[in-house]
XYZ file of N, CA and C in Angstrom:
462
model
N -7.378 3.043 -24.729
C -6.630 2.493 -23.736
C -6.142 3.736 -22.943
N -5.705 3.329 -21.622
C -5.422 4.490 -20.753
C -4.041 5.059 -21.229
N -3.005 4.197 -21.744
C -1.798 4.847 -22.391
C -2.143 5.743 -23.492
N -3.173 5.460 -24.274
C -3.572 6.361 -25.234
C -4.264 7.643 -24.921
N -4.995 7.668 -23.834
C -5.752 8.858 -23.329
C -4.665 9.543 -22.621
N -3.734 9.000 -22.163
C -2.729 9.925 -21.275
C -1.438 9.628 -21.685
N -0.985 9.955 -23.003
C 0.179 9.417 -23.483
C 1.490 9.884 -22.871
N 1.348 10.968 -22.201
C 2.636 11.410 -21.552
C 2.685 11.350 -20.187
N 1.442 10.689 -19.595
C 1.489 10.640 -17.941
C 2.370 9.628 -17.546
N 2.954 10.117 -16.231
C 3.673 8.996 -15.681
C 2.983 8.713 -14.273
N 3.210 7.431 -13.917
C 2.559 7.004 -12.679
C 3.518 6.482 -11.610
N 3.094 6.906 -10.318
C 3.685 6.404 -9.097
C 3.153 5.524 -8.335
N 3.618 4.290 -8.043
C 3.099 3.439 -7.005
C 3.798 3.205 -5.866
N 3.389 3.455 -4.843
C 3.932 3.306 -3.350
C 3.508 1.971 -2.896
N 4.330 1.062 -2.638
C 3.875 -0.279 -2.369
C 3.948 -0.625 -0.723
N 2.922 -0.905 -0.203
C 3.148 -1.247 1.287
C 3.164 -2.472 1.589
N 3.802 -2.997 2.738
C 3.819 -4.514 3.065
C 2.478 -4.903 3.104
N 2.036 -6.125 2.366
C 0.874 -6.520 2.103
C 0.026 -6.767 3.552
N 0.552 -7.446 4.492
C -0.139 -7.826 5.784
C -0.602 -6.380 6.507
N 0.603 -5.568 6.551
C 0.270 -4.117 7.278
C -0.810 -3.487 6.343
N -0.675 -3.410 5.266
C -1.818 -2.565 4.464
C -3.096 -3.307 4.503
N -3.215 -4.640 4.728
C -4.380 -5.233 4.784
C -5.006 -5.168 6.153
N -4.214 -5.160 7.288
C -4.597 -4.883 8.579
C -5.107 -3.430 8.796
N -4.354 -2.402 8.058
C -4.830 -1.119 8.233
C -6.179 -1.074 7.436
N -6.299 -1.600 6.373
C -7.730 -1.509 5.531
C -8.753 -2.100 6.578
N -8.362 -3.179 7.337
C -9.416 -3.902 8.117
C -9.766 -2.939 9.337
N -8.718 -2.315 9.951
C -9.005 -1.537 11.031
C -9.964 -0.269 10.623
N -9.560 0.290 9.371
C -10.237 1.415 8.774
C -11.716 1.024 8.602
N -11.938 -0.118 8.085
C -13.385 -0.591 7.942
C -14.116 -0.589 9.097
N -13.528 -1.160 10.215
C -14.141 -1.159 11.468
C -14.296 0.215 12.210
N -13.239 1.048 12.034
C -13.465 2.555 12.552
C -14.496 3.216 11.676
N -14.740 3.043 10.499
C -15.402 3.858 9.711
C -17.162 3.406 10.036
N -17.099 2.011 10.270
C -18.400 1.583 10.756
C -18.829 1.872 12.106
N -17.941 2.412 12.890
C -18.022 2.678 14.256
C -18.578 1.401 14.915
N -17.775 0.380 14.767
C -18.228 -0.868 15.160
C -17.245 -1.380 16.344
N -17.683 -2.290 17.088
C -16.860 -2.882 18.133
C -17.136 -4.496 17.888
N -16.182 -5.165 17.109
C -16.464 -6.216 16.708
C -16.512 -7.456 17.841
N -16.134 -6.964 19.076
C -16.401 -8.023 20.127
C -17.520 -7.853 20.919
N -18.458 -6.895 20.558
C -19.545 -6.639 21.296
C -20.908 -7.078 20.851
N -20.894 -8.071 19.763
C -22.158 -8.603 19.541
C -22.767 -8.194 18.227
N -22.238 -7.099 17.754
C -22.808 -6.515 16.389
C -22.011 -7.098 15.251
N -21.572 -6.297 14.281
C -20.855 -6.882 13.252
C -19.386 -7.503 13.912
N -19.128 -8.618 13.404
C -18.102 -9.395 14.130
C -16.769 -9.316 13.040
N -15.760 -9.659 13.523
C -14.429 -9.672 12.970
C -14.759 -10.382 11.567
N -15.446 -11.569 11.581
C -15.583 -12.292 10.262
C -16.307 -11.448 9.123
N -17.209 -10.576 9.658
C -17.840 -9.794 8.604
C -16.928 -8.819 7.973
N -15.971 -8.159 8.830
C -15.055 -7.208 8.231
C -13.933 -8.076 7.352
N -13.604 -9.287 7.838
C -12.649 -10.007 7.019
C -13.139 -10.339 5.644
N -14.575 -10.647 5.678
C -15.182 -10.943 4.443
C -15.115 -9.649 3.481
N -15.360 -8.602 3.984
C -15.388 -7.374 3.366
C -14.153 -7.071 2.635
N -13.033 -7.287 3.437
C -11.724 -7.208 2.978
C -11.298 -7.980 1.763
N -11.770 -9.314 1.898
C -11.474 -10.236 0.873
C -11.994 -10.031 -0.486
N -13.030 -9.298 -0.340
C -13.891 -9.115 -1.812
C -13.436 -7.787 -2.285
N -12.388 -6.893 -1.641
C -11.866 -5.891 -2.079
C -10.505 -6.129 -2.598
N -10.365 -5.653 -4.021
C -8.891 -6.035 -4.596
C -7.971 -4.998 -4.457
N -8.109 -3.989 -3.612
C -7.099 -2.966 -3.422
C -5.810 -3.252 -3.247
N -5.426 -4.286 -2.475
C -4.059 -4.551 -2.454
C -3.667 -5.714 -3.319
N -4.108 -6.108 -4.398
C -3.793 -7.339 -5.217
C -2.718 -6.780 -6.023
N -1.467 -6.776 -5.477
C -0.422 -6.343 -6.187
C 0.032 -7.289 -7.482
N -0.072 -8.451 -7.087
C 0.307 -9.579 -8.223
C -0.594 -9.478 -9.300
N -1.658 -8.894 -9.289
C -2.532 -8.595 -10.409
C -2.403 -7.249 -10.910
N -2.358 -6.266 -10.067
C -2.394 -4.887 -10.446
C -1.241 -4.415 -11.198
N -0.035 -4.585 -10.417
C 1.341 -4.177 -10.982
C 1.497 -4.593 -12.455
N 1.482 -5.985 -12.762
C 1.515 -6.225 -14.136
C 0.599 -5.675 -15.088
N -0.452 -5.486 -14.706
C -1.593 -4.901 -15.519
C -1.188 -3.336 -15.855
N -0.759 -2.590 -14.761
C -0.315 -1.292 -14.983
C 0.824 -1.171 -15.895
N 1.896 -2.106 -15.668
C 3.021 -2.009 -16.452
C 2.603 -2.348 -18.065
N 1.780 -3.333 -18.196
C 1.316 -3.642 -19.555
C 0.380 -2.451 -20.099
N -0.414 -1.812 -19.463
C -1.246 -0.769 -19.835
C -0.474 0.432 -20.331
N 0.470 0.882 -19.312
C 1.042 2.097 -19.549
C 2.392 2.061 -19.855
N 3.052 0.844 -19.723
C 4.380 0.597 -20.161
C 5.258 0.673 -18.861
N 6.132 -0.128 -18.644
C 7.013 -0.250 -17.542
C 7.849 0.986 -17.238
N 8.160 1.708 -18.348
C 8.947 2.901 -18.152
C 8.152 3.989 -17.842
N 6.884 3.976 -17.534
C 6.120 5.180 -17.329
C 5.341 4.889 -15.908
N 5.957 3.886 -15.129
C 5.374 3.702 -13.831
C 6.645 3.426 -12.944
N 6.740 4.221 -11.837
C 7.653 4.225 -10.862
C 7.039 3.377 -9.619
N 7.660 2.171 -9.269
C 7.306 1.618 -8.101
C 8.072 1.692 -6.900
N 7.806 2.178 -5.894
C 8.663 2.568 -4.596
C 8.117 1.722 -3.461
N 8.970 1.471 -2.536
C 8.481 0.861 -1.324
C 8.053 1.933 -0.350
N 6.927 1.667 0.669
C 6.290 2.381 1.321
C 7.222 2.955 2.569
N 8.175 1.948 2.937
C 8.963 2.401 4.147
C 9.790 3.654 3.864
N 10.084 3.945 2.543
C 10.789 5.096 2.204
C 10.034 6.533 2.527
N 8.762 6.275 2.650
C 7.963 7.444 3.041
C 8.292 8.059 4.433
N 8.648 7.019 5.404
C 8.944 7.374 6.717
C 10.420 7.338 6.887
N 11.343 6.602 6.302
C 12.603 6.515 6.492
C 13.559 7.388 5.620
N 12.983 7.754 4.319
C 13.727 8.445 3.444
C 13.094 9.524 2.594
N 12.162 10.236 3.284
C 11.176 10.913 2.509
C 11.734 11.886 1.465
N 12.789 12.702 1.813
C 13.457 13.689 0.911
C 13.853 12.959 -0.276
N 14.587 11.856 -0.190
C 15.137 11.257 -1.417
C 14.035 10.575 -2.106
N 13.007 10.033 -1.419
C 11.915 9.581 -2.254
C 11.211 10.576 -3.039
N 10.970 11.709 -2.549
C 10.321 12.704 -3.181
C 11.394 13.341 -4.406
N 12.647 13.188 -4.105
C 13.550 13.630 -5.317
C 13.437 12.583 -6.454
N 13.355 11.331 -5.955
C 13.165 10.331 -6.951
C 12.032 10.481 -8.007
N 10.830 10.785 -7.159
C 9.658 11.028 -7.885
C 9.735 12.257 -8.837
N 10.253 13.224 -8.310
C 10.449 14.688 -8.988
C 11.254 14.210 -10.389
N 12.294 13.540 -10.098
C 13.351 13.159 -11.259
C 12.471 12.350 -12.356
N 11.678 11.397 -11.643
C 10.908 10.497 -12.702
C 9.875 11.266 -13.459
N 9.097 12.121 -12.998
C 8.132 12.809 -13.545
C 8.909 14.239 -14.476
N 10.035 14.560 -14.200
C 10.659 15.510 -14.808
C 10.359 16.961 -14.195
N 10.179 16.787 -13.003
C 9.833 18.139 -12.093
C 11.076 18.616 -11.740
N 11.161 19.977 -11.406
C 12.501 20.595 -10.605
C 12.469 20.072 -9.263
N 13.651 19.798 -8.841
C 13.614 19.467 -7.411
C 13.340 20.508 -6.423
N 12.688 20.197 -5.409
C 12.286 21.261 -4.281
C 12.697 20.892 -3.032
N 13.461 21.778 -2.393
C 13.972 21.330 -1.147
C 13.285 21.814 0.023
N 11.981 22.515 -0.189
C 11.441 23.242 0.958
C 10.311 22.377 1.555
N 10.241 21.196 1.410
C 9.150 20.377 1.926
C 9.313 20.496 3.514
N 8.256 20.638 4.194
C 8.087 20.622 5.605
C 7.285 19.351 6.130
N 7.789 18.969 7.263
C 7.049 17.951 8.030
C 6.904 16.548 7.170
N 7.792 16.256 6.526
C 7.906 15.071 5.558
C 7.541 13.795 6.376
N 8.223 13.797 7.591
C 8.178 12.473 8.300
C 6.822 12.500 9.291
N 6.027 13.499 9.287
C 4.903 13.577 10.140
C 3.671 12.686 9.431
N 3.090 11.891 10.142
C 1.966 11.065 9.563
C 0.827 12.055 9.338
N 0.160 11.761 8.181
C -0.975 12.736 7.842
C -2.286 12.186 8.013
N -2.329 10.791 8.320
C -3.592 9.993 8.630
C -3.150 8.814 9.664
N -4.051 8.859 10.522
C -3.841 7.681 11.550
C -5.245 7.060 11.671
N -5.478 5.819 11.529
C -6.626 5.112 11.682
C -6.951 5.226 13.187
N -8.156 5.529 13.474
C -8.620 5.610 14.894
C -8.507 4.214 15.480
N -8.301 4.125 16.908
C -8.187 2.925 17.467
C -9.374 2.314 17.478
N -9.376 0.917 17.509
C -10.431 -0.025 17.276
C -10.252 -1.154 18.391
N -11.153 -1.878 18.552
C -10.945 -3.031 19.587
C -9.732 -3.849 19.142
N -9.007 -4.240 20.198
C -7.906 -5.133 19.875
C -8.073 -6.281 18.877
N -7.362 -6.352 17.893
C -7.468 -7.343 16.823
C -7.114 -8.809 17.414
N -7.914 -9.733 17.488
C -7.797 -11.092 17.974
C -6.531 -11.794 17.187
N -5.876 -12.702 17.857
C -4.650 -13.428 17.141
C -5.233 -14.064 15.824
N -6.316 -14.678 16.081
C -6.977 -15.622 14.681
C -7.115 -14.548 13.471
N -7.680 -13.355 13.799
C -7.750 -12.433 12.664
C -6.435 -12.100 12.147
N -5.518 -11.728 13.071
C -4.184 -11.428 12.448
C -3.491 -12.602 11.723
N -3.750 -13.885 12.114
C -3.175 -14.792 11.293
C -3.895 -15.081 9.915
N -5.158 -14.743 9.993
C -6.042 -14.726 8.578
C -5.589 -13.669 7.854
N -5.264 -12.521 8.384
C -4.548 -11.303 7.580
C -3.312 -11.851 6.874
N -2.450 -12.380 7.822
C -1.057 -12.821 7.158
C -1.237 -14.041 6.225
N -2.233 -14.776 6.211
C -2.602 -15.786 5.145
C -3.036 -15.058 3.912
N -3.867 -14.102 4.265
C -4.430 -13.473 2.973
C -3.243 -12.505 2.185
N -2.329 -11.948 3.037
C -1.287 -11.352 2.199
C -0.217 -12.043 1.864
N 0.011 -13.412 2.207
C 1.112 -14.140 1.748
C 1.338 -14.164 0.213
N 0.398 -14.326 -0.549
C 0.606 -14.575 -2.000
C 1.215 -13.079 -2.474
N 0.589 -12.116 -1.832
C 1.045 -10.809 -2.402
C 2.601 -10.522 -2.003
N 3.034 -10.767 -0.664
C 4.330 -10.823 -0.207
C 5.295 -11.645 -1.108
N 4.807 -12.894 -1.492
C 5.613 -13.815 -2.426
C 5.978 -13.028 -3.851
N 4.780 -12.623 -4.200
C 4.868 -11.754 -5.465
C 5.922 -10.595 -5.365
N 5.718 -9.890 -4.392
C 6.737 -8.680 -4.317
C 8.155 -9.172 -4.358
N 8.372 -10.171 -3.391
C 9.755 -10.643 -3.326
C 10.343 -11.088 -4.708
N 9.525 -12.048 -5.326
C 9.870 -12.634 -6.693
C 9.914 -11.464 -7.664
N 9.091 -10.341 -7.692
C 9.195 -9.344 -8.720
C 10.298 -8.394 -8.680
N 10.533 -7.935 -7.196
C 11.132 -6.807 -6.829
C 12.490 -7.140 -6.017
N 12.405 -8.274 -5.360
C 13.585 -8.761 -4.564
C 13.287 -8.451 -3.067
N 13.966 -9.063 -2.172
C 13.885 -9.097 -0.868
C 14.133 -7.840 -0.182
N 14.994 -7.038 -0.679
C 15.277 -5.655 -0.113
C 14.300 -4.753 -0.388
N 13.582 -4.778 -1.662
C 12.608 -4.013 -1.925
C 11.300 -4.298 -0.826
N 11.169 -5.724 -0.801
C 9.994 -6.127 0.169
C 10.445 -5.682 1.643
N 11.592 -5.691 2.081
C 11.781 -5.343 3.401
C 11.579 -3.738 3.690
N 11.852 -2.925 2.633
C 11.538 -1.455 2.545
C 10.068 -1.273 2.402
N 9.139 -2.100 2.300
C 7.791 -1.854 2.198
C 7.126 -1.630 3.566
N 7.907 -2.005 4.607
C 7.362 -1.840 5.913
C 7.567 -0.325 6.409
């Protein structure tokens, strides 16, 4: 088991708002393919299908599996919004969780390290599809961690 192979390892999961995470993944897939979904090549449906078959953001399956596999006491689950809104305290919480000495010399904590390249404007029907795809994950996060945690995933 993972827990047996890594008996002292602690894990950190930073949870992003499901629709925003899915939209980002969709735009990244379009950008990596150097595609223009409105120009007659691979269309938005192609990329939506690709995203639907990827379980990367399936929090309702992954989080309980990780908790069961390594133990809930060995996984720290934090909302993504704190990366932007409270980076120093987020890092201190992670340091405390893993037993590391606190470091106060971090620089550029609020600076984005990756921005997806601009892609063709996302049609409304695609945005609605992404919202529908993300709804079960949103509901799971609210049920499992509360409304405040969910609000902080943005």
